[in-house]
mmCIF file of C-alpha atoms in Angstrom:
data_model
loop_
_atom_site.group_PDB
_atom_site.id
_atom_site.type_symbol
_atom_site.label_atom_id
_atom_site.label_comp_id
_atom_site.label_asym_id
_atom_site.label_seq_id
_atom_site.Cartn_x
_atom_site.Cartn_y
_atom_site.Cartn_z
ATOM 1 C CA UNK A 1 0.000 0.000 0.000
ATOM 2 C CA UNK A 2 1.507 3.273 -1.420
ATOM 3 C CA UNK A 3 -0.744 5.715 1.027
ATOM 4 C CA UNK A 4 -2.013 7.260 -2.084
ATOM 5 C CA UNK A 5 -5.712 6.922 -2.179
ATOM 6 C CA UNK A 6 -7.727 6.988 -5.699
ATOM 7 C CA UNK A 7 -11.286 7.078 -6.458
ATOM 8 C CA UNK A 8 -13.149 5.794 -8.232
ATOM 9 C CA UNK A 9 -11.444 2.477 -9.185
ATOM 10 C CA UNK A 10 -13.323 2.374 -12.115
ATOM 11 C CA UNK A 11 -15.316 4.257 -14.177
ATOM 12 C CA UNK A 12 -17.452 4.000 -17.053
ATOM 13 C CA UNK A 13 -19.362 6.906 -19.091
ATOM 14 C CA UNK A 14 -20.515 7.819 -22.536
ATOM 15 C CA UNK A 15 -18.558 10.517 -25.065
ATOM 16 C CA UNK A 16 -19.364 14.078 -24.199
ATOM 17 C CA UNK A 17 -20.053 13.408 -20.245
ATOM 18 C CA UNK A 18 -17.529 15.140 -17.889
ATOM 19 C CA UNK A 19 -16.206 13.216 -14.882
ATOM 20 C CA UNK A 20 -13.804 13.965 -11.792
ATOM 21 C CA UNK A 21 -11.202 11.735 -10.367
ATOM 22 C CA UNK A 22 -10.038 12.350 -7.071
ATOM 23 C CA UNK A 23 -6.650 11.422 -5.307
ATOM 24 C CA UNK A 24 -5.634 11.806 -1.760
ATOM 25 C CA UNK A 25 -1.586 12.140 -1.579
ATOM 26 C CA UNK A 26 0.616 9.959 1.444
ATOM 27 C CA UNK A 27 0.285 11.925 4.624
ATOM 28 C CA UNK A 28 2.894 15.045 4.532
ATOM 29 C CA UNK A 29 3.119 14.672 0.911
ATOM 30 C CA UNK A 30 3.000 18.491 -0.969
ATOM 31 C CA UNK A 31 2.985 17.715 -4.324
ATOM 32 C CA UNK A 32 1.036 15.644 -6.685
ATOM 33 C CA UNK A 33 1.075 13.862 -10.314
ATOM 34 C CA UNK A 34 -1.555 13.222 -12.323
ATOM 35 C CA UNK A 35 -0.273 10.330 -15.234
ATOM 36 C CA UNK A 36 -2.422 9.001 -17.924
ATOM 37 C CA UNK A 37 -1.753 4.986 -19.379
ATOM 38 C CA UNK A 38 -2.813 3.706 -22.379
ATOM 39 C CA UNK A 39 -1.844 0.942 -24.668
ATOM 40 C CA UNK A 40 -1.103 3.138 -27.665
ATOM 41 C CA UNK A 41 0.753 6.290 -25.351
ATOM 42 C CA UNK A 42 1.987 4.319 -22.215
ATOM 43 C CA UNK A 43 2.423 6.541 -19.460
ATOM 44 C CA UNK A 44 1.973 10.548 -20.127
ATOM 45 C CA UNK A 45 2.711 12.804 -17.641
ATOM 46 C CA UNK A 46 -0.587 15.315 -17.512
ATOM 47 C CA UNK A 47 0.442 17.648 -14.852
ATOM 48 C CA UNK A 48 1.797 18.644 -11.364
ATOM 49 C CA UNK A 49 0.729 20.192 -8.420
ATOM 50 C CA UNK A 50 2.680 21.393 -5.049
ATOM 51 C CA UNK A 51 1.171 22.559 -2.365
ATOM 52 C CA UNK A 52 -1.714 24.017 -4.486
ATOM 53 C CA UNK A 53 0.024 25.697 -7.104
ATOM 54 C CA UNK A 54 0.181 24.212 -10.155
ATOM 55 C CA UNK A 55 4.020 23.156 -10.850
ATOM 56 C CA UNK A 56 4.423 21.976 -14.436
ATOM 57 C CA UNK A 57 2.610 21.026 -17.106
ATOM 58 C CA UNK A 58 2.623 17.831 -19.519
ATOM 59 C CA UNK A 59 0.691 16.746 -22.211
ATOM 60 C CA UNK A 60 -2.928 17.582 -20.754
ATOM 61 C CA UNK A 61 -5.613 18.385 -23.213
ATOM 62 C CA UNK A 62 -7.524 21.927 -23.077
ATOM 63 C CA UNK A 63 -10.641 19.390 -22.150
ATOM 64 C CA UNK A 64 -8.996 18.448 -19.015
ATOM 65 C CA UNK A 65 -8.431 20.260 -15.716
ATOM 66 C CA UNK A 66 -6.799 20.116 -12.642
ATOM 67 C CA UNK A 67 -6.577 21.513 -8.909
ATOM 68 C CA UNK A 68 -5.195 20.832 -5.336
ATOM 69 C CA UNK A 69 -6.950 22.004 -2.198
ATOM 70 C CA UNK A 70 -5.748 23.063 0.607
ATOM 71 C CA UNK A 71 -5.940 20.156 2.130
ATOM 72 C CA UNK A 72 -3.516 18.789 -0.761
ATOM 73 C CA UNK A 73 -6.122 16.402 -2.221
ATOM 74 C CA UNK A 74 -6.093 16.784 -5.845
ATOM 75 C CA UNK A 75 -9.095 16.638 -8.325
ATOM 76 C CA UNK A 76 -8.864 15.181 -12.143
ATOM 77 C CA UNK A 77 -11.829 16.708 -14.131
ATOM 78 C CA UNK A 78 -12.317 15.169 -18.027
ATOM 79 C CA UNK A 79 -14.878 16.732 -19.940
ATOM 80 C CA UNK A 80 -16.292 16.287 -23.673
ATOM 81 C CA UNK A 81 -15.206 13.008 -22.797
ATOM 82 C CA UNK A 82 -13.961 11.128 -26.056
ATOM 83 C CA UNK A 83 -13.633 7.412 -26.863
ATOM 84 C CA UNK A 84 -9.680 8.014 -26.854
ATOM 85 C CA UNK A 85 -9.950 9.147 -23.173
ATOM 86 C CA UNK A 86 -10.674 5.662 -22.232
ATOM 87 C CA UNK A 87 -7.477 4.934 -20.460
ATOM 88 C CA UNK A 88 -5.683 4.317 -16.875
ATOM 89 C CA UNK A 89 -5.331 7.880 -14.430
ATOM 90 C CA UNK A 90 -2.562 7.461 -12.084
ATOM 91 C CA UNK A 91 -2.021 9.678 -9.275
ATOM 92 C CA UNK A 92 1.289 9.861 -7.453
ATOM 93 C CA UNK A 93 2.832 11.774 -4.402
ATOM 94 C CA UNK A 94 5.852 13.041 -3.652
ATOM 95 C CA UNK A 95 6.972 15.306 -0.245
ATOM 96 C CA UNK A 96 8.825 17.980 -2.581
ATOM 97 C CA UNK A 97 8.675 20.051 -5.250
ATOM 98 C CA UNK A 98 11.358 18.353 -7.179
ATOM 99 C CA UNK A 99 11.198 14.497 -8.996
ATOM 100 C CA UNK A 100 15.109 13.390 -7.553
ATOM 101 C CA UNK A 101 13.134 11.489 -4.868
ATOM 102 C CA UNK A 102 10.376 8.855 -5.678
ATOM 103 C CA UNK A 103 7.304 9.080 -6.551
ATOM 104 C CA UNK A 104 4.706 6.909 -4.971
ATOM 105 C CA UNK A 105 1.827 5.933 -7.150
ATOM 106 C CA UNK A 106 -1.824 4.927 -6.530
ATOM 107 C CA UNK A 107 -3.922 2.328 -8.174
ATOM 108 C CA UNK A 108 -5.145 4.003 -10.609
ATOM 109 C CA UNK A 109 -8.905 5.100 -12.056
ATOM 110 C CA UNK A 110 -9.438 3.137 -15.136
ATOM 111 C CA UNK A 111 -11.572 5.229 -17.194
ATOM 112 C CA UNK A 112 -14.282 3.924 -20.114
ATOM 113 C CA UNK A 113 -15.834 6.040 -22.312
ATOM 114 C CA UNK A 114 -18.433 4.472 -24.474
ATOM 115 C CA UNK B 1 13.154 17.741 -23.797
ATOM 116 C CA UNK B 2 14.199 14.125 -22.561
ATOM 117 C CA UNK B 3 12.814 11.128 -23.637
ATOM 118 C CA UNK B 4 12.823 7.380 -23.094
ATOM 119 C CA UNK B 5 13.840 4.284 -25.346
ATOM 120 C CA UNK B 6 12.875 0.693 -23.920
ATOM 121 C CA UNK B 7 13.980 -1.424 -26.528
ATOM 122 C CA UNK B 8 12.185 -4.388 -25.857
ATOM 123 C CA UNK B 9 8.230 -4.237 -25.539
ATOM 124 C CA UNK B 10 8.492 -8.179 -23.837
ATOM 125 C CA UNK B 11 10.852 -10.230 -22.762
ATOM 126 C CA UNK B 12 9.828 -13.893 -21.667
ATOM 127 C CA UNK B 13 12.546 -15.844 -19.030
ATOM 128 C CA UNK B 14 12.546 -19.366 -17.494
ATOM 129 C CA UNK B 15 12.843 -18.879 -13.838
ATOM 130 C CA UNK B 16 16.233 -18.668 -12.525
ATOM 131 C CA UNK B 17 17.581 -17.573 -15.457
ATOM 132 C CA UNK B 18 19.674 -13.802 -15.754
ATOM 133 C CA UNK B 19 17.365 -11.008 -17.183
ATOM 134 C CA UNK B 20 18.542 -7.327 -18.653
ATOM 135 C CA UNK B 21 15.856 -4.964 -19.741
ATOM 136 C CA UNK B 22 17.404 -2.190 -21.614
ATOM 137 C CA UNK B 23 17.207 1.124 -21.726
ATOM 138 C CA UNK B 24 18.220 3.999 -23.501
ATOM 139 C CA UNK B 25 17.281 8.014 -22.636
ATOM 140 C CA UNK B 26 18.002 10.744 -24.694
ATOM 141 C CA UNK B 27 18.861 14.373 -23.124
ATOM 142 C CA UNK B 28 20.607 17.480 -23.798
ATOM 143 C CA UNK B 29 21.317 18.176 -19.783
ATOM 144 C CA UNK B 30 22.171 15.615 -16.428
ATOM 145 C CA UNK B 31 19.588 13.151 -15.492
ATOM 146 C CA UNK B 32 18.314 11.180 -12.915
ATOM 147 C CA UNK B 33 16.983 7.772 -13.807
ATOM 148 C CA UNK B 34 14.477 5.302 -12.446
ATOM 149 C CA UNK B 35 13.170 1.967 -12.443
ATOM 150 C CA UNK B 36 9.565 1.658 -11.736
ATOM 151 C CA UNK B 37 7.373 -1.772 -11.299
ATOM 152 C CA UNK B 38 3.654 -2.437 -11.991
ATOM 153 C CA UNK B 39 2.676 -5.856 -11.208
ATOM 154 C CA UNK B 40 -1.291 -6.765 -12.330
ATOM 155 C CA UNK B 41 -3.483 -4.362 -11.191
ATOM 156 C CA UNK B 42 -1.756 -2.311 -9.006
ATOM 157 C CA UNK B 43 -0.089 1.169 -9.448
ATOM 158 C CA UNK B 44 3.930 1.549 -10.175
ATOM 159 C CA UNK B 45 6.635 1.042 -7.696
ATOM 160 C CA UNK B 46 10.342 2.214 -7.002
ATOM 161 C CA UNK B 47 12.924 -0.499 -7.861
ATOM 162 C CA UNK B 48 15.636 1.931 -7.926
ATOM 163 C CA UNK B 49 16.692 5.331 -8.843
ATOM 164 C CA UNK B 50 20.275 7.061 -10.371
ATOM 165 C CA UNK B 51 20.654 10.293 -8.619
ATOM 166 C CA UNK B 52 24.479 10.798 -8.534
ATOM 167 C CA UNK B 53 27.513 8.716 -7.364
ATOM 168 C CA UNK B 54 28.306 4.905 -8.343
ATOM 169 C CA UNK B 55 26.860 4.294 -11.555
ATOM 170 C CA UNK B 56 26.044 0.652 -9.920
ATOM 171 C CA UNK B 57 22.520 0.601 -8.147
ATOM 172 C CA UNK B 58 21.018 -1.701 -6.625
ATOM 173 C CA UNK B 59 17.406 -1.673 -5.934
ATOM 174 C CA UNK B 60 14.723 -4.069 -4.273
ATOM 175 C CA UNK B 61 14.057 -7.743 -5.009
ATOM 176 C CA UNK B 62 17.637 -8.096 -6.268
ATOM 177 C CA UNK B 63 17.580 -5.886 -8.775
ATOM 178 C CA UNK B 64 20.553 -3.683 -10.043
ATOM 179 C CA UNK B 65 20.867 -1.271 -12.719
ATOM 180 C CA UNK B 66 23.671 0.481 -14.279
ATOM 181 C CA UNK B 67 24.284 4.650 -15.771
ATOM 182 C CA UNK B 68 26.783 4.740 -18.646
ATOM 183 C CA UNK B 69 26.461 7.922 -19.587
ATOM 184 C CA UNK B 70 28.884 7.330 -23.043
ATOM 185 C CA UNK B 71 25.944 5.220 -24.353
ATOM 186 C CA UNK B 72 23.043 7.117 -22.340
ATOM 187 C CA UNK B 73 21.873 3.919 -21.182
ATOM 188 C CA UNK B 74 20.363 2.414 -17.760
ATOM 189 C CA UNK B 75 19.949 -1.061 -18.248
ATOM 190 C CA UNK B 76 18.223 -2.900 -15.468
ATOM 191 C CA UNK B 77 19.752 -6.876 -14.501
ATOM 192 C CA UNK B 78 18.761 -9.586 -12.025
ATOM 193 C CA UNK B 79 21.053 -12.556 -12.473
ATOM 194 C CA UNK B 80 18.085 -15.212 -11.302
ATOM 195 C CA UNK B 81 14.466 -14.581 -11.641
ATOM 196 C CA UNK B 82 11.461 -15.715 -10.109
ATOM 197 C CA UNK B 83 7.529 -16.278 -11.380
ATOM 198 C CA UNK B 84 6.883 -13.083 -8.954
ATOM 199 C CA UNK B 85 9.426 -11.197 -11.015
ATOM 200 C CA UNK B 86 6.373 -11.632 -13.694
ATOM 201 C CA UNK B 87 5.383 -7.872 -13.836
ATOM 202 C CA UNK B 88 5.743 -4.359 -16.358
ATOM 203 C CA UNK B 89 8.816 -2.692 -15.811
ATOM 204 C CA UNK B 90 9.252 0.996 -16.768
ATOM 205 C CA UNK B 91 12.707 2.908 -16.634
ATOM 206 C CA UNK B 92 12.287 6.719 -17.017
ATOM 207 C CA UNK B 93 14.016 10.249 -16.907
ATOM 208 C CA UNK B 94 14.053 13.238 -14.937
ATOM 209 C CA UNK B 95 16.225 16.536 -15.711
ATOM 210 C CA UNK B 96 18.170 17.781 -13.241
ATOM 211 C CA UNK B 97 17.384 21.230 -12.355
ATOM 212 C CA UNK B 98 14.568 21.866 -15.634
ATOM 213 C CA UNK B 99 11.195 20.860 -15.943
ATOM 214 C CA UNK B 100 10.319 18.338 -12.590
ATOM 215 C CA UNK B 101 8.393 16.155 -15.416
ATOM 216 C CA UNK B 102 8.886 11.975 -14.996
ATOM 217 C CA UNK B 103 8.816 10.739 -18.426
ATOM 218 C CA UNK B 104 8.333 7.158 -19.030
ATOM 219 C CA UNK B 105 9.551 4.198 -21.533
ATOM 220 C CA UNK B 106 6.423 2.599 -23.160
ATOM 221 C CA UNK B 107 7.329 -0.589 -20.666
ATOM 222 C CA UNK B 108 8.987 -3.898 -21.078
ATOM 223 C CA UNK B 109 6.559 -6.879 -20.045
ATOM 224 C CA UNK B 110 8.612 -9.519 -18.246
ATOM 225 C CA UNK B 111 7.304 -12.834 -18.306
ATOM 226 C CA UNK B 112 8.936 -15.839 -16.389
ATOM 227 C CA UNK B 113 7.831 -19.209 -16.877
ATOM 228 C CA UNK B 114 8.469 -22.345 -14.473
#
């Protein structure tokens, strides 16, 4: 068990719906990751979070959005949801700013979109 | 911008025998490297991580890996593997002091048999 917490596990919805995915870092953690896996892409960094700032940015599409509260949960929100968002959201925690440590991952939300 | 070669996509072992799953990175500054695991249904974990020092690393479950930076490589060993060793590995890249992305290899799917 990483400490990360995701929900939901799974999720299934239909194109142009809008859904939020919801990850609670390892206590004391400041920043988080949000990582999108598919077969055809493997794993894309989307974006990054510390301590409610956003921290950098990946390869997260204009449809998709992202915040951290203050009480460092983090929030995924997909909208005009297309059949290519279908795919595995990873969330991951780390206590700094800065990737030289380890990341620690939780089980993902496995996303369909029918 | 770095990015991340893993030239094999699956690699099937008899148990007890030596694995290597390569890797390659490509990157115009210093790195650190990782080794991450995802066994069936779970999220990733840390097998081991380059930050600086001994290009030898060893990580959990007998695992070692080793930086050459000549051939910008990070090839991961065990010399005897086990059916639990039956998992997705993923080796990826971090830039030292630039962007605090984690970019990942597409994944090498280790398969021992008995």
């Amino acid at each position: 068990d990483s400490g990360v917490t995701q929900t939901p596990k799974h999720l299934i919805t239909a194109t142009g719906q809008r859904v939020t995915l919801r990850c609670s870092p390892r206590s004391g953690d400041l920043s988080v990751y949000w990582y999108q896996q598919s077969l055809d892409q493997g794993l894309q960094f989307l974006i990054q979070y510390y301590n409610g700032e956003e921290r950098a940015k990946g390869n997260i599409l204009e449809r998709f959005s992202a915040q951290q509260f203050p009480d460092l949960h983090s929030e995924l929100n997909l909208s005009s949801l297309e059949l290519g968002d279908s795919a595995l959201y990873f969330c991951a925690s780390s206590p700094g700013a800065r990737v030289a440590g380890e990341l620690f991952f939780g089980e993902g939300s496995r996303l369909t979109v029918l | 911008a770095q990015s991340v070669t893993q030239l094999d996509s699956q690699v099937p072992v008899f148990e007890e025998a030596p694995v290597e799953l390569r890797c390659n990175y490509s990157s115009s500054v210093s790195v650190y490297l990782f080794w991450y695991v995802q066994y069936p249904n779970q999220g990733l974990q840390l097998l081991l991580k380059y930050l600086s020092g001994s290009t030898l690393v060893k990580g959990i479950n007998g695992f070692e890996a080793e930086f050459n930076k000549s051939q910008t490589s990070f090839h991961l060993r065990k010399p005897s593997v086990h059916i639990s060793d039956t998992a997705e590995y993923f080796c990826a890249v971090s830039e030292r002091g630039g962007s605090e992305k984690l970019v990942f290899g597409k994944g090498t799917k280790l398969t021992v048999n008995p």
